Amino acid sequence: MPYLTSTGTRRPGSVAGRLGFGVPGCAHPLVAPAEWAELARPRTPLHWAVLNVARGPGSRPDPHCLGAAARLHEARARVLGHLDLRFGTRPFGELISDAHRFLEWYQVDGFYLDRCPTERPGLAEVRRLATTLRALCAPVYVVFGHGTHPYPDYVQDADQLVTFCGQWADYRWSQAAPWTADYPPERFCHLVHGVPRTHLDEALRIARWQGAGTIYFTDRQGHGQSDAWETLPGYWDEIVSRIGPGVTE
């Protein structure tokens, strides 16, 4: 099968560590209170969840988001502030301003850099941003939301890279870039929408084989990709039970 490729340094047994969820952004807690409550349920294997108030932190503290972030912190899950890089076109000052608000208002544990550049020319500015974010408050967990395999040196500046973000029809035939075999599973995340319940086992096998330590699979579809993440998958309880209980380290 196309995704079962290897450079010889990765074996199925070498990626057998416990999977966990990275949730790229449920709908606003006012609209989706049940979803946020589920994420904070004790022993849910949640690595991180993205807080996106209004395409960022919003203009003032949101009481519903404050409550959702607090409950996730009580559950020992990471809360990441959403920073949209717009593929490298967003001004540096705007991003840092948003980061300050996320830290001050919601005490986030890190940042999800959405629409992160993937090519070598964009690396220097992304590295500058990541370095500055880490200087604002330590420790800070930084996820680069590439959505595909980037130029390899990006891995040096992130805690985790999203190396796949897309639909199941593409994921089931995807391949891991050979250079990823040199890094442990906790460095990579896969986000896949439109995964049928009947193919859930196959999707989990692909993630483990390709060396992704964090995943989010959903059967939801949407007009835009972000719409697919707004509600939890219909098989949420089932996939939680398959991955097993856990807490963020």
CSV table of C-alpha atoms in Angstrom, one decimal:
chain,number,residue,atom,x,y,z
A,1,MET,CA,0.0,0.0,0.0
A,2,PRO,CA,1.4,3.5,-0.8
A,3,TYR,CA,1.6,4.7,2.7
A,4,LEU,CA,3.6,1.7,3.9
A,5,THR,CA,6.9,3.2,2.8
A,6,SER,CA,10.0,3.3,4.9
A,7,THR,CA,13.6,4.3,4.8
A,8,GLY,CA,14.6,1.4,7.0
A,9,THR,CA,14.8,3.5,10.1
A,10,ARG,CA,11.1,3.4,11.0
A,11,ARG,CA,9.3,0.2,11.9
A,12,PRO,CA,5.8,-0.3,13.1
A,13,GLY,CA,7.0,-1.1,16.6
A,14,SER,CA,9.0,2.1,16.8
A,15,VAL,CA,5.8,4.2,16.6
A,16,ALA,CA,3.7,2.2,19.0
A,17,GLY,CA,3.5,4.9,21.7
A,18,ARG,CA,0.1,6.2,22.8
A,19,LEU,CA,-1.7,8.4,20.4
A,20,GLY,CA,-3.5,11.5,21.5
A,21,PHE,CA,-5.8,14.1,20.1
A,22,GLY,CA,-4.9,17.5,18.7
A,23,VAL,CA,-8.1,19.4,18.2
A,24,PRO,CA,-7.7,22.2,15.7
A,25,GLY,CA,-10.6,24.2,16.8
A,26,CYS,CA,-14.2,23.5,17.9
A,27,ALA,CA,-16.9,26.1,17.4
A,28,HIS,CA,-17.2,28.9,19.9
A,29,PRO,CA,-18.0,27.5,23.4
A,30,LEU,CA,-21.3,29.5,23.4
A,31,VAL,CA,-22.3,27.5,20.3
A,32,ALA,CA,-20.7,24.2,21.2
A,33,PRO,CA,-20.6,23.9,25.0
A,34,ALA,CA,-21.0,20.1,24.9
A,35,GLU,CA,-17.9,19.7,22.6
A,36,TRP,CA,-15.7,21.8,25.0
A,37,ALA,CA,-17.0,19.9,28.0
A,38,GLU,CA,-16.1,16.6,26.3
A,39,LEU,CA,-12.5,17.8,25.7
A,40,ALA,CA,-12.2,18.5,29.4
A,41,ARG,CA,-13.6,15.2,30.5
A,42,PRO,CA,-11.1,13.5,32.8
A,43,ARG,CA,-8.6,11.1,31.2
A,44,THR,CA,-9.5,12.1,27.6
A,45,PRO,CA,-6.2,11.6,25.7
A,46,LEU,CA,-6.0,15.2,24.6
A,47,HIS,CA,-2.6,16.6,23.7
A,48,TRP,CA,-3.8,20.0,22.9
A,49,ALA,CA,-6.9,22.0,21.7
A,50,VAL,CA,-6.8,25.3,19.8
A,51,LEU,CA,-8.7,28.3,21.1
A,52,ASN,CA,-9.9,30.5,18.3
A,53,VAL,CA,-12.1,33.2,19.7
A,54,ALA,CA,-12.6,35.4,16.6
A,55,ARG,CA,-10.0,34.4,14.1
A,56,GLY,CA,-7.6,35.1,16.9
A,57,PRO,CA,-8.0,36.3,20.5
A,58,GLY,CA,-10.7,38.8,19.8
A,59,SER,CA,-10.8,42.4,20.9
A,60,ARG,CA,-11.6,41.7,24.6
A,61,PRO,CA,-11.7,38.7,26.9
A,62,ASP,CA,-14.6,36.4,26.1
A,63,PRO,CA,-16.2,34.9,29.2
A,64,HIS,CA,-17.3,31.7,27.5
A,65,CYS,CA,-13.7,31.1,26.2
A,66,LEU,CA,-12.3,32.0,29.6
A,67,GLY,CA,-14.4,29.2,31.1
A,68,ALA,CA,-13.5,26.7,28.4
A,69,ALA,CA,-9.8,27.4,28.7
A,70,ALA,CA,-9.9,27.1,32.5
A,71,ARG,CA,-11.7,23.8,32.4
A,72,LEU,CA,-9.1,22.4,29.9
A,73,HIS,CA,-6.3,23.6,32.2
A,74,GLU,CA,-7.9,21.9,35.1
A,75,ALA,CA,-7.9,18.7,33.0
A,76,ARG,CA,-4.2,19.2,32.4
A,77,ALA,CA,-4.6,19.7,28.6
A,78,ARG,CA,-2.7,22.2,26.6
A,79,VAL,CA,-4.6,25.2,25.3
A,80,LEU,CA,-3.1,26.8,22.2
A,81,GLY,CA,-3.9,30.2,20.9
A,82,HIS,CA,-4.7,30.4,17.2
A,83,LEU,CA,-2.3,32.6,15.1
A,84,ASP,CA,-3.1,32.7,11.4
A,85,LEU,CA,0.1,33.3,9.5
A,86,ARG,CA,-1.7,33.5,6.2
A,87,PHE,CA,1.1,31.7,4.5
A,88,GLY,CA,3.6,34.2,5.6
A,89,THR,CA,1.7,37.4,4.6
A,90,ARG,CA,0.6,38.4,8.1
A,91,PRO,CA,2.6,41.2,9.7
A,92,PHE,CA,4.9,40.1,12.5
A,93,GLY,CA,3.7,42.9,14.8
A,94,GLU,CA,0.1,41.7,14.5
A,95,LEU,CA,1.0,38.2,15.4
A,96,ILE,CA,2.9,39.2,18.5
A,97,SER,CA,0.1,41.5,19.6
A,98,ASP,CA,-2.4,38.6,19.3
A,99,ALA,CA,0.0,36.3,21.2
A,100,HIS,CA,0.2,38.8,24.0
A,101,ARG,CA,-3.6,38.9,24.3
A,102,PHE,CA,-3.9,35.1,24.3
A,103,LEU,CA,-1.3,34.9,27.1
A,104,GLU,CA,-2.8,37.7,29.2
A,105,TRP,CA,-6.4,36.8,28.8
A,106,TYR,CA,-6.5,33.0,28.5
A,107,GLN,CA,-3.1,31.9,29.9
A,108,VAL,CA,-2.5,29.7,26.9
A,109,ASP,CA,0.2,27.1,27.0
A,110,GLY,CA,1.4,27.8,23.5
A,111,PHE,CA,0.3,28.6,19.9
A,112,TYR,CA,-1.0,27.0,16.8
A,113,LEU,CA,0.5,28.7,13.8
A,114,ASP,CA,-2.2,28.1,11.2
A,115,ARG,CA,-1.5,28.3,7.4
A,116,CYS,CA,2.2,28.2,8.2
A,117,PRO,CA,4.6,28.5,5.2
A,118,THR,CA,6.2,25.3,4.0
A,119,GLU,CA,9.0,26.4,1.7
A,120,ARG,CA,12.6,27.2,2.5
A,121,PRO,CA,12.3,31.0,1.9
A,122,GLY,CA,9.6,31.3,4.6
A,123,LEU,CA,11.7,29.6,7.2
A,124,ALA,CA,13.6,32.6,8.6
A,125,GLU,CA,10.5,34.6,9.4
A,126,VAL,CA,8.7,31.6,11.0
A,127,ARG,CA,11.8,30.9,13.0
A,128,ARG,CA,11.9,34.6,14.1
A,129,LEU,CA,8.2,34.3,15.2
A,130,ALA,CA,8.7,31.0,17.1
A,131,THR,CA,11.8,32.4,18.9
A,132,THR,CA,9.9,35.5,19.9
A,133,LEU,CA,6.9,33.5,21.1
A,134,ARG,CA,9.2,31.3,23.3
A,135,ALA,CA,10.7,34.5,24.8
A,136,LEU,CA,7.3,35.8,25.8
A,137,CYS,CA,6.6,33.1,28.3
A,138,ALA,CA,8.3,29.8,29.1
A,139,PRO,CA,7.6,27.0,28.5
A,140,VAL,CA,5.6,27.6,25.4
A,141,TYR,CA,4.4,24.8,23.1
A,142,VAL,CA,4.4,25.7,19.4
A,143,VAL,CA,2.7,23.8,16.6
A,144,PHE,CA,3.3,24.7,13.0
A,145,GLY,CA,0.1,24.1,11.1
A,146,HIS,CA,1.6,23.4,7.6
A,147,GLY,CA,-0.9,20.8,6.6
A,148,THR,CA,1.7,19.1,4.4
A,149,HIS,CA,5.3,18.1,4.7
A,150,PRO,CA,7.4,21.3,4.8
A,151,TYR,CA,11.1,21.9,4.1
A,152,PRO,CA,12.8,19.7,6.7
A,153,ASP,CA,14.5,22.4,8.7
A,154,TYR,CA,11.1,23.7,10.0
A,155,VAL,CA,11.2,20.8,12.5
A,156,GLN,CA,14.0,22.4,14.4
A,157,ASP,CA,11.8,25.3,15.5
A,158,ALA,CA,8.5,23.7,16.4
A,159,ASP,CA,7.5,21.3,19.1
A,160,GLN,CA,5.2,19.6,16.6
A,161,LEU,CA,4.4,19.9,12.8
A,162,VAL,CA,1.1,19.2,11.2
A,163,THR,CA,2.3,17.3,8.2
A,164,PHE,CA,-1.2,16.3,6.9
A,165,CYS,CA,-4.4,18.2,7.0
A,166,GLY,CA,-7.1,17.2,4.6
A,167,GLN,CA,-9.7,14.7,3.5
A,168,TRP,CA,-9.7,11.0,4.0
A,169,ALA,CA,-9.7,10.2,0.3
A,170,ASP,CA,-6.2,11.8,0.1
A,171,TYR,CA,-4.9,10.5,3.5
A,172,ARG,CA,-5.5,6.9,2.8
A,173,TRP,CA,-2.9,7.1,-0.1
A,174,SER,CA,-0.5,9.5,1.5
A,175,GLN,CA,3.1,8.9,2.3
A,176,ALA,CA,5.4,10.2,5.0
A,177,ALA,CA,8.4,12.2,3.8
A,178,PRO,CA,11.6,10.1,4.4
A,179,TRP,CA,13.2,12.7,6.7
A,180,THR,CA,10.4,12.3,9.3
A,181,ALA,CA,11.7,8.9,10.1
A,182,ASP,CA,14.6,10.5,12.0
A,183,TYR,CA,12.2,12.0,14.6
A,184,PRO,CA,9.9,10.5,17.2
A,185,PRO,CA,6.1,10.4,16.7
A,186,GLU,CA,5.5,13.3,19.2
A,187,ARG,CA,6.9,15.7,16.6
A,188,PHE,CA,4.1,15.1,14.1
A,189,CYS,CA,0.3,15.5,13.9
A,190,HIS,CA,-2.3,14.4,11.3
A,191,LEU,CA,-5.7,16.1,10.9
A,192,VAL,CA,-8.2,14.2,8.7
A,193,HIS,CA,-11.8,15.0,8.0
A,194,GLY,CA,-14.4,12.8,6.2
A,195,VAL,CA,-13.1,9.6,7.8
A,196,PRO,CA,-16.0,7.0,7.8
A,197,ARG,CA,-16.5,5.0,10.9
A,198,THR,CA,-15.8,1.8,8.9
A,199,HIS,CA,-12.3,3.1,8.0
A,200,LEU,CA,-11.3,4.2,11.5
A,201,ASP,CA,-9.0,1.3,12.1
A,202,GLU,CA,-7.3,1.8,8.8
A,203,ALA,CA,-6.8,5.5,9.5
A,204,LEU,CA,-5.3,4.7,12.9
A,205,ARG,CA,-2.9,2.2,11.3
A,206,ILE,CA,-1.8,4.8,8.7
A,207,ALA,CA,-1.1,7.4,11.5
A,208,ARG,CA,0.9,4.9,13.5
A,209,TRP,CA,2.9,3.7,10.5
A,210,GLN,CA,3.7,7.2,9.3
A,211,GLY,CA,4.9,8.1,12.8
A,212,ALA,CA,2.2,10.6,13.9
A,213,GLY,CA,1.9,10.9,17.7
A,214,THR,CA,-1.1,13.3,17.6
A,215,ILE,CA,-4.2,12.9,15.5
A,216,TYR,CA,-7.7,14.2,14.9
A,217,PHE,CA,-10.0,12.1,12.8
A,218,THR,CA,-13.6,13.1,12.1
A,219,ASP,CA,-16.4,12.0,9.9
A,220,ARG,CA,-17.6,15.6,9.6
A,221,GLN,CA,-17.4,17.5,6.3
A,222,GLY,CA,-17.9,21.2,5.7
A,223,HIS,CA,-18.1,23.9,3.0
A,224,GLY,CA,-14.6,25.0,4.2
A,225,GLN,CA,-12.0,22.7,5.9
A,226,SER,CA,-12.4,24.6,9.2
A,227,ASP,CA,-16.1,23.7,9.3
A,228,ALA,CA,-15.2,20.0,9.7
A,229,TRP,CA,-13.5,20.7,13.0
A,230,GLU,CA,-16.4,22.6,14.6
A,231,THR,CA,-18.2,19.6,16.1
A,232,LEU,CA,-16.8,16.4,17.5
A,233,PRO,CA,-16.9,13.3,15.3
A,234,GLY,CA,-20.0,11.1,15.5
A,235,TYR,CA,-17.7,8.3,16.8
A,236,TRP,CA,-16.0,10.4,19.4
A,237,ASP,CA,-16.6,8.0,22.3
A,238,GLU,CA,-15.5,5.1,20.1
A,239,ILE,CA,-12.2,6.6,19.1
A,240,VAL,CA,-11.5,7.8,22.6
A,241,SER,CA,-11.9,4.2,23.8
A,242,ARG,CA,-9.6,2.9,21.1
A,243,ILE,CA,-6.8,5.3,21.8
A,244,GLY,CA,-7.2,4.9,25.6
A,245,PRO,CA,-7.2,7.2,28.5
A,246,GLY,CA,-4.4,9.6,29.2
A,247,VAL,CA,-3.3,13.1,30.1
A,248,THR,CA,-0.9,15.6,28.7
A,249,GLU,CA,2.6,15.1,30.0
